[in-house]
XYZ file of C-alpha atoms in Angstrom:
461
model
C -10.529 19.121 -51.714
C -13.960 20.128 -51.510
C -14.977 16.530 -51.431
C -13.648 16.032 -48.047
C -15.996 18.675 -46.542
C -19.421 17.117 -47.902
C -22.250 17.404 -45.232
C -22.228 13.698 -44.838
C -18.591 13.274 -44.180
C -18.352 16.257 -41.516
C -21.563 14.744 -39.651
C -19.851 11.478 -39.545
C -16.707 13.260 -38.172
C -18.702 15.268 -35.633
C -20.049 11.830 -34.342
C -16.602 10.943 -33.140
C -16.030 13.821 -31.024
C -16.056 13.386 -27.272
C -17.642 16.489 -26.571
C -21.560 17.309 -26.922
C -22.145 19.589 -29.955
C -25.418 21.463 -30.439
C -26.750 23.666 -33.086
C -29.907 25.594 -32.875
C -31.982 28.048 -35.180
C -32.830 31.379 -34.227
C -36.211 30.450 -32.682
C -34.334 27.889 -30.354
C -35.140 24.676 -32.259
C -32.460 22.009 -32.536
C -30.943 21.504 -35.809
C -28.173 19.294 -35.150
C -27.189 17.029 -32.143
C -24.276 14.687 -32.249
C -23.809 11.341 -30.652
C -21.915 12.582 -27.639
C -24.638 15.114 -26.908
C -27.043 12.077 -27.029
C -25.026 10.309 -24.537
C -24.837 13.212 -22.040
C -28.576 14.101 -22.266
C -30.364 10.806 -22.722
C -32.217 11.544 -25.746
C -32.314 10.130 -28.875
C -31.043 12.197 -31.887
C -34.512 11.443 -33.709
C -36.359 12.701 -30.752
C -34.277 15.962 -30.325
C -33.980 17.405 -33.766
C -36.712 19.645 -34.588
C -37.889 20.150 -31.207
C -37.388 23.491 -28.785
C -34.233 23.394 -26.516
C -36.344 23.882 -23.394
C -38.399 20.709 -24.074
C -35.350 18.612 -24.152
C -33.813 20.565 -20.963
C -37.002 21.343 -18.709
C -34.757 22.527 -16.017
C -33.271 25.413 -17.948
C -35.258 28.680 -19.303
C -34.374 31.600 -21.445
C -32.040 33.154 -18.872
C -30.241 30.062 -17.760
C -29.687 28.482 -21.267
C -26.166 29.647 -22.561
C -27.405 28.829 -26.133
C -30.447 30.826 -25.809
C -28.542 33.607 -24.281
C -26.235 33.988 -27.081
C -29.254 33.947 -29.583
C -30.469 36.784 -27.383
C -27.551 38.992 -27.041
C -25.210 37.737 -30.213
C -22.192 37.479 -27.965
C -20.418 34.382 -27.310
C -20.051 32.585 -23.742
C -16.982 30.804 -23.262
C -16.109 27.917 -20.911
C -19.341 28.584 -18.881
C -20.288 25.795 -16.173
C -23.876 24.671 -16.304
C -25.819 22.282 -14.153
C -29.115 20.910 -15.439
C -31.577 17.899 -15.203
C -31.415 15.975 -18.272
C -34.510 14.434 -19.943
C -34.055 11.215 -18.052
C -33.900 13.244 -14.630
C -30.315 12.977 -14.141
C -28.368 16.026 -12.815
C -25.525 16.840 -15.376
C -22.896 19.352 -15.164
C -20.910 20.397 -18.341
C -18.591 23.207 -19.299
C -20.208 25.032 -22.310
C -18.811 27.429 -24.984
C -21.758 28.832 -26.988
C -21.229 30.791 -29.869
C -23.867 32.768 -32.257
C -24.149 31.924 -35.839
C -24.218 35.104 -38.066
C -24.773 36.045 -41.535
C -24.708 39.591 -42.658
C -25.280 41.054 -39.207
C -28.304 38.640 -38.674
C -28.229 35.884 -36.059
C -29.334 32.461 -37.870
C -28.621 30.479 -34.661
C -26.192 29.232 -32.129
C -23.622 26.331 -31.867
C -22.457 24.863 -28.411
C -19.577 22.595 -27.487
C -20.378 20.801 -24.346
C -17.703 18.970 -21.983
C -19.421 16.581 -19.598
C -17.661 17.152 -16.125
C -20.492 15.534 -13.929
C -18.259 12.891 -12.609
C -15.382 15.414 -11.939
C -17.941 17.802 -10.067
C -19.279 14.784 -8.094
C -15.850 13.418 -7.100
C -14.864 16.912 -5.978
C -17.924 17.448 -3.919
C -17.644 13.966 -2.327
C -13.941 14.766 -1.213
C -14.969 18.158 0.063
C -17.906 16.433 2.103
C -15.398 13.839 3.399
C -12.925 16.650 4.452
C -15.964 18.400 6.322
C -16.835 15.220 8.039
C -13.305 14.755 9.022
C -12.586 18.212 10.341
C -16.018 18.758 12.113
C -15.580 15.615 14.284
C -12.104 16.792 15.500
C -11.918 18.150 18.913
C -9.250 19.535 21.110
C -8.912 16.235 22.839
C -8.222 14.458 19.743
C -5.950 16.573 17.694
C -4.067 13.870 15.942
C -6.018 13.407 12.702
C -3.652 15.396 10.673
C -3.405 15.213 6.779
C 0.174 16.390 6.618
C 2.082 13.202 7.036
C 5.798 14.532 6.684
C 8.071 16.374 8.901
C 11.590 17.668 8.421
C 12.945 14.386 9.613
C 11.574 12.892 6.285
C 13.537 15.379 3.988
C 16.708 13.154 3.230
C 19.915 14.500 1.994
C 23.085 16.109 2.777
C 23.418 18.197 -0.257
C 24.463 21.795 0.654
C 21.530 23.353 -1.053
C 19.139 20.838 0.468
C 20.449 21.492 4.034
C 19.969 25.240 3.347
C 16.307 24.751 2.379
C 15.568 22.648 4.948
C 17.004 25.380 7.254
C 14.960 27.982 5.620
C 11.804 26.126 5.627
C 11.983 25.430 9.657
C 12.083 29.305 9.737
C 9.258 29.668 7.124
C 7.319 27.183 9.424
C 7.529 29.539 12.514
C 6.586 32.783 10.616
C 3.010 32.105 9.602
C 3.291 33.955 6.471
C 2.650 32.636 2.957
C 5.092 30.414 1.311
C 5.719 29.600 -2.426
C 7.471 26.482 -3.280
C 8.732 25.804 -6.967
C 10.716 23.105 -8.519
C 10.284 20.468 -11.289
C 7.876 17.517 -10.739
C 9.222 14.941 -8.354
C 11.849 17.032 -6.452
C 9.899 16.876 -3.156
C 7.902 19.903 -3.013
C 4.969 18.254 -1.372
C 7.432 17.150 1.390
C 8.664 20.520 2.154
C 4.952 21.853 2.342
C 4.088 19.114 4.780
C 7.038 19.689 6.914
C 6.331 23.279 7.036
C 2.650 22.631 8.281
C 3.926 20.109 10.974
C 6.542 22.514 12.013
C 4.102 25.490 12.522
C 1.569 26.422 15.466
C -1.015 25.348 13.043
C 0.073 21.557 13.223
C -2.865 20.218 15.309
C -5.298 22.132 12.761
C -6.442 21.057 9.166
C -3.993 20.683 6.449
C -5.917 20.646 3.184
C -4.515 20.136 -0.316
C -6.008 21.062 -3.645
C -4.217 20.649 -7.132
C -5.142 23.698 -9.262
C -4.701 21.963 -12.698
C -7.282 20.701 -14.951
C -10.143 22.187 -13.448
C -12.619 24.703 -14.876
C -12.716 28.123 -12.974
C -16.401 27.664 -11.945
C -15.911 24.363 -10.484
C -12.549 25.181 -8.572
C -14.156 28.299 -7.490
C -16.894 26.189 -5.811
C -14.292 23.959 -4.152
C -12.304 26.696 -2.625
C -15.139 28.922 -1.420
C -18.127 26.900 -1.297
C -21.606 26.835 -2.541
C -25.001 28.139 -1.601
C -28.215 26.567 -2.403
C -30.188 28.227 -5.313
C -27.193 30.254 -6.071
C -27.238 28.491 -9.443
C -28.695 25.335 -10.950
C -28.029 22.507 -9.099
C -26.118 24.281 -6.379
C -26.109 22.812 -2.796
C -25.056 24.540 0.660
C -21.641 23.206 0.969
C -18.528 24.616 2.748
C -15.424 25.274 0.496
C -11.911 24.190 1.550
C -11.202 27.672 2.991
C -13.926 27.012 5.361
C -12.577 23.645 6.012
C -8.968 24.785 6.500
C -9.903 27.527 8.893
C -7.254 27.764 11.746
C -4.933 25.441 9.601
C -3.193 25.458 6.343
C -4.367 25.313 2.521
C -1.991 24.065 0.156
C -2.656 25.005 -3.686
C -0.576 22.965 -5.711
C 0.223 23.846 -9.572
C -1.222 27.539 -8.529
C 0.074 28.629 -12.179
C -2.581 26.379 -13.668
C -5.458 28.218 -11.737
C -7.554 30.281 -14.212
C -6.585 34.008 -14.010
C -9.942 35.150 -13.040
C -10.094 32.980 -10.057
C -6.519 34.076 -9.143
C -8.048 37.508 -8.649
C -10.619 36.425 -6.010
C -7.735 34.383 -4.249
C -5.867 37.602 -4.065
C -8.822 39.198 -2.493
C -9.128 36.676 0.045
C -5.324 36.936 0.916
C -5.801 40.427 1.368
C -8.994 40.535 3.747
C -9.128 37.333 4.934
C -12.905 37.159 3.910
C -14.731 34.668 1.463
C -18.051 34.414 -0.078
C -19.672 31.376 -1.331
C -20.685 31.069 -4.919
C -24.187 32.234 -5.260
C -24.061 33.689 -1.665
C -24.084 37.269 -0.266
C -22.719 36.660 3.142
C -19.010 36.890 3.766
C -17.176 35.033 6.523
C -13.740 35.671 7.931
C -11.333 32.818 7.734
C -7.733 32.249 9.393
C -5.941 30.350 6.874
C -2.157 30.259 5.821
C -1.834 29.481 2.196
C 1.059 27.576 0.987
C 1.452 27.344 -2.967
C 3.641 25.263 -5.372
C 4.576 25.793 -8.962
C 6.420 23.067 -11.338
C 7.810 26.060 -13.120
C 9.834 29.128 -12.518
C 7.101 31.365 -10.950
C 8.775 34.482 -12.660
C 8.320 32.665 -15.961
C 4.736 31.928 -15.230
C 4.382 35.381 -14.653
C 5.895 36.612 -17.950
C 3.753 33.887 -19.684
C 0.685 35.283 -17.830
C 0.220 32.126 -16.268
C 0.276 33.590 -12.991
C -0.812 37.196 -12.033
C 1.974 39.468 -11.012
C -0.041 40.674 -8.018
C -0.784 37.465 -6.774
C 2.849 36.334 -7.086
C 4.043 39.191 -5.025
C 1.364 38.421 -2.323
C 2.194 34.496 -2.248
C 6.082 35.225 -2.597
C 6.607 36.275 1.198
C 8.963 33.299 1.635
C 9.813 31.498 -1.458
C 12.698 28.735 -2.541
C 13.297 26.628 -5.317
C 13.954 22.819 -4.770
C 16.811 21.645 -7.140
C 16.475 18.621 -9.387
C 18.121 15.419 -8.469
C 20.901 15.761 -11.182
C 22.157 18.961 -9.236
C 22.519 16.882 -6.009
C 24.439 13.829 -7.068
C 25.888 13.685 -3.538
C 22.464 12.557 -2.180
C 22.102 9.713 -4.758
C 23.554 7.202 -2.362
C 21.878 8.413 0.665
C 18.478 8.426 -1.173
C 19.060 5.039 -2.549
C 19.701 3.580 0.812
C 16.889 5.464 2.401
C 14.422 4.040 -0.190
C 15.961 0.399 0.079
C 15.093 0.586 3.904
C 11.703 1.993 3.253
C 10.803 -0.720 0.976
C 12.594 -3.643 3.200
C 9.958 -2.658 5.933
C 7.119 -2.578 3.495
C 7.861 -5.827 1.783
C 9.438 -7.718 4.434
C 12.945 -8.074 2.408
C 16.442 -7.607 3.589
C 18.198 -6.020 0.619
C 21.337 -4.495 1.707
C 22.205 -2.157 -0.960
C 23.453 -1.475 -4.452
C 26.646 -2.547 -6.235
C 29.223 -0.231 -7.260
C 28.384 -0.300 -10.663
C 24.742 0.454 -10.042
C 25.691 3.358 -7.952
C 27.641 4.821 -10.801
C 24.619 4.294 -13.204
C 22.534 6.087 -10.943
C 24.985 9.005 -10.524
C 25.149 9.223 -14.568
C 21.506 9.002 -15.234
C 19.489 12.336 -15.815
C 16.683 11.669 -13.591
C 14.084 13.612 -15.222
C 11.541 12.345 -12.723
C 13.861 13.255 -10.087
C 13.642 11.748 -6.534
C 10.037 10.259 -7.234
C 11.710 8.438 -10.280
C 14.585 6.915 -8.056
C 11.964 5.848 -5.518
C 9.710 4.087 -7.939
C 12.813 2.529 -9.857
C 13.922 1.039 -6.360
C 10.344 -0.024 -5.505
C 10.060 -1.869 -8.862
C 13.373 -3.660 -8.750
C 12.647 -4.876 -5.415
C 9.238 -5.841 -6.218
C 10.562 -8.355 -8.804
C 13.926 -9.437 -7.760
C 14.975 -11.471 -4.497
C 18.605 -10.514 -3.944
C 20.815 -9.174 -1.338
C 22.273 -6.435 -3.477
C 20.689 -4.535 -6.451
C 22.994 -5.519 -9.466
C 23.330 -3.952 -13.047
C 21.205 -6.919 -14.484
C 18.463 -5.783 -12.308
C 18.284 -2.114 -13.996
C 15.632 -1.648 -16.595
C 16.740 -1.648 -20.339
C 15.438 2.077 -20.573
C 17.844 3.178 -18.130
C 20.695 1.740 -19.672
C 19.344 2.971 -23.212
C 19.245 6.635 -22.080
C 22.936 6.303 -20.513
C 24.379 4.943 -23.936
C 22.528 7.707 -25.641
C 24.040 10.231 -23.145
C 27.375 8.879 -23.634
C 27.304 9.342 -27.503
C 26.019 12.626 -27.020
C 28.869 13.601 -24.688
C 31.597 11.861 -27.186
C 30.006 14.169 -30.030
C 30.343 17.162 -27.944
C 33.763 16.392 -27.186
C 34.799 15.762 -30.803
C 33.346 19.137 -31.553
C 35.225 20.765 -28.648
C 38.429 19.244 -29.948
C 37.995 20.000 -33.615
C 36.962 23.738 -32.705
C 40.071 24.233 -30.512
C 42.527 22.600 -33.087
C 40.992 24.680 -35.875
C 41.398 27.969 -33.522
C 44.943 27.222 -32.966
C 45.966 26.748 -36.638
C 44.223 29.968 -37.725
C 46.030 31.702 -34.812
C 49.295 30.314 -35.860
C 48.762 31.151 -39.795
C 47.913 34.837 -38.734
C 50.987 34.868 -36.706
C 53.075 33.819 -39.229
C 51.455 36.085 -42.023
C 51.428 39.223 -39.709
C 47.639 39.009 -39.569
C 47.379 39.386 -43.526
C 44.307 37.400 -44.226
C 44.829 36.863 -47.774
C 48.269 35.220 -47.205
C 46.906 33.330 -44.095
C 43.995 31.845 -46.321
C 46.523 30.913 -48.767
C 48.429 29.066 -46.151
C 45.511 27.277 -44.667
C 44.134 26.454 -48.158
C 40.727 27.995 -47.575
C 38.875 30.862 -49.173
C 39.336 34.353 -47.846
C 35.575 34.735 -46.942
C 35.818 31.503 -44.937
C 38.912 32.530 -43.088
C 37.261 36.037 -42.084
C 33.912 34.252 -40.859
C 36.103 31.924 -38.632
C 38.375 34.733 -37.313
C 34.860 36.398 -36.133
C 33.702 33.011 -34.935
C 36.712 32.437 -32.705
C 37.129 36.393 -31.879
C 40.673 36.319 -33.100
């Protein structure tokens, strides 16, 4: 076992990591530097090892370097965003976790794992800049450039629950209060959110969407609240989405994925309507309606500490859950025809519908991807086949394979049910014949007495 952990083996393994790895000694000199760190920083390993950290990162100093900070304080720093200028003069943004290396209470050095998010930050900033340009050019004479593209007319279905939710969301649109929409992926949450904005008095004002998943806390904070030049290394004056959405609606999707520390800051904005840019000191009042969505039950998200309870109660002024497609089988046919007509127009085709066999397959299929999966399936079939009707032969093998598996499982469940019901009836009859004498009943059934006692308990006889 020890042979596996030879220094040479471990160094080779570390070079395959897709995160930068730095190790410095107590004086701040680099003692190890893996290949991905070399890619991020643009410095050859041979040139980096043995040199002081500040030489390799001239834009950092003793206070702004997370590695040197943990050497000084002895305390770890986890998931800290850091922007610096590397050895080649390129501006790089990373998420760092820096941990001091100690032995017998003495700090020997520090290790840091860095994840490069430069491209993510650049793309996010470009999106915010484009949104800024879009909404700064809008005037009262030209209010038509809206981001919310769906209305209540686009919510298709005759299912009783869908009709109830449609009526509820129309009332929610008029109320101008926070709305929390939940439902599995593909059920149509965004459709309802767009419709609520377009049905509200804010319909001619900005509608901005931000997915909260997979973004580090510091980066997401800057996107939402904006940044101030000089507030931190590499920061520029840039408005956040709250400023851009002023007077309109801000849709925060997968709110349960937002880091908890940022959820507390969001709560303060919802309570007092004021925002402050990251690194800034001035506050600004904004008039924004916040609409949120989760792909899990929000109460379970609260229990699992994914969603702060105080934020949940603030967002949950009006809430509703969109049912999965498997619970609205009466909508399968109408949705199928809706998507066929949609893609007929898009592709210039004239498909009339689906055969009865295909419709039955659709009604038996579990639709784990919900309405979105049905839409993509029909789009795929119509892209490949030229036919007036969608037939069973056009259905992908994975759909049929899933149905076969489901049928087998259902038959197994039915067999178990029949066996259990038969066994219960025989035991009940044996007890009746022996006047509930367990020993005699066990002899009659030709099973051990202990087995009979277990089954009597199992069937509650």
